[in-house]
Amino acid sequence: EALGITVRDMTYEVRRYFQKTKADAGVIISKIEQGKKAAVAGLRTFEIITHVNDRPVSSAAGFKKSIAAPGELSLKVLRMTKGRLVRIKN
């Protein structure tokens, strides 16, 4: 909530659209609140977060646990076929 980001588990349809298998890590960003840390860092809806601090994330609950620790977060993000690294101070 402090980051201003809402993520969801990837459904079958989402995985099919993004050409991901069930074994691929990731949660999809469903909402970004304007003016919050995630928006300022450049995250956008429908991007896939695959790793938090170099650890794979495969569920929304796992993502929530991963971002709970204070300090800087390093997020590996995919938008279609392009990957990037986003850093956010938590």
XYZ file of C-alpha atoms in Angstrom:
90
model
C 0.000 0.000 0.000
C 2.842 2.400 0.785
C 4.293 1.720 -2.665
C 0.989 2.423 -4.394
C 0.932 -0.832 -6.348
C -1.605 -3.637 -6.669
C -0.536 -6.966 -8.160
C -2.499 -10.070 -9.097
C -1.581 -13.686 -9.753
C -1.222 -14.468 -13.435
C -4.230 -16.373 -14.763
C -4.155 -18.862 -17.611
C -5.354 -16.176 -20.029
C -2.673 -13.690 -18.935
C 0.050 -16.335 -19.207
C -1.159 -17.254 -22.678
C -1.241 -13.616 -23.836
C 2.291 -12.928 -22.571
C 3.512 -16.360 -23.749
C 4.521 -17.511 -20.258
C 4.369 -21.032 -18.879
C 3.087 -22.008 -15.456
C 6.728 -22.507 -14.388
C 7.638 -18.865 -15.203
C 7.767 -16.602 -12.159
C 5.796 -13.401 -12.027
C 2.837 -11.353 -10.880
C 1.050 -8.793 -13.020
C 0.571 -5.169 -12.011
C -3.147 -4.411 -12.028
C -3.138 -0.897 -10.538
C -0.692 1.950 -9.919
C -1.661 4.888 -7.715
C -0.497 8.204 -9.151
C 2.067 10.076 -7.091
C 3.118 7.030 -5.043
C 6.581 5.416 -5.096
C 5.737 2.848 -7.791
C 4.429 5.500 -10.191
C 7.436 7.753 -9.581
C 9.748 4.786 -10.279
C 8.083 4.341 -13.684
C 6.099 1.148 -13.144
C 2.986 0.779 -15.301
C -0.068 -1.442 -15.322
C 0.174 -4.766 -17.156
C 3.901 -5.108 -16.512
C 5.070 -8.359 -14.952
C 7.253 -8.353 -11.849
C 9.338 -11.526 -11.941
C 11.843 -10.970 -9.106
C 12.105 -8.911 -5.933
C 15.680 -8.504 -4.651
C 16.841 -11.312 -6.990
C 14.268 -13.779 -5.610
C 11.572 -15.098 -7.967
C 7.986 -14.136 -7.174
C 5.165 -16.424 -8.271
C 2.152 -15.177 -6.284
C 0.627 -11.940 -5.030
C 1.008 -13.185 -1.439
C 4.693 -13.915 -2.040
C 5.146 -10.446 -3.519
C 3.547 -8.851 -0.459
C 5.950 -10.747 1.837
C 8.934 -9.799 -0.322
C 8.273 -6.061 -0.156
C 7.560 -6.004 3.591
C 11.211 -5.619 4.600
C 12.472 -2.032 4.917
C 15.217 -0.766 2.620
C 15.671 -0.535 -1.127
C 13.743 -2.907 -3.370
C 15.137 -4.159 -6.650
C 12.363 -5.296 -9.003
C 12.922 -7.167 -12.262
C 10.096 -6.096 -14.556
C 8.956 -7.353 -17.965
C 6.866 -5.398 -20.436
C 6.094 -7.788 -23.293
C 9.601 -8.954 -24.293
C 11.656 -6.134 -22.753
C 13.069 -6.507 -19.269
C 14.380 -3.840 -16.924
C 15.432 -3.314 -13.335
C 13.529 -0.863 -11.144
C 14.803 0.309 -7.768
C 12.409 1.689 -5.142
C 13.232 2.891 -1.633
C 10.795 1.235 0.739
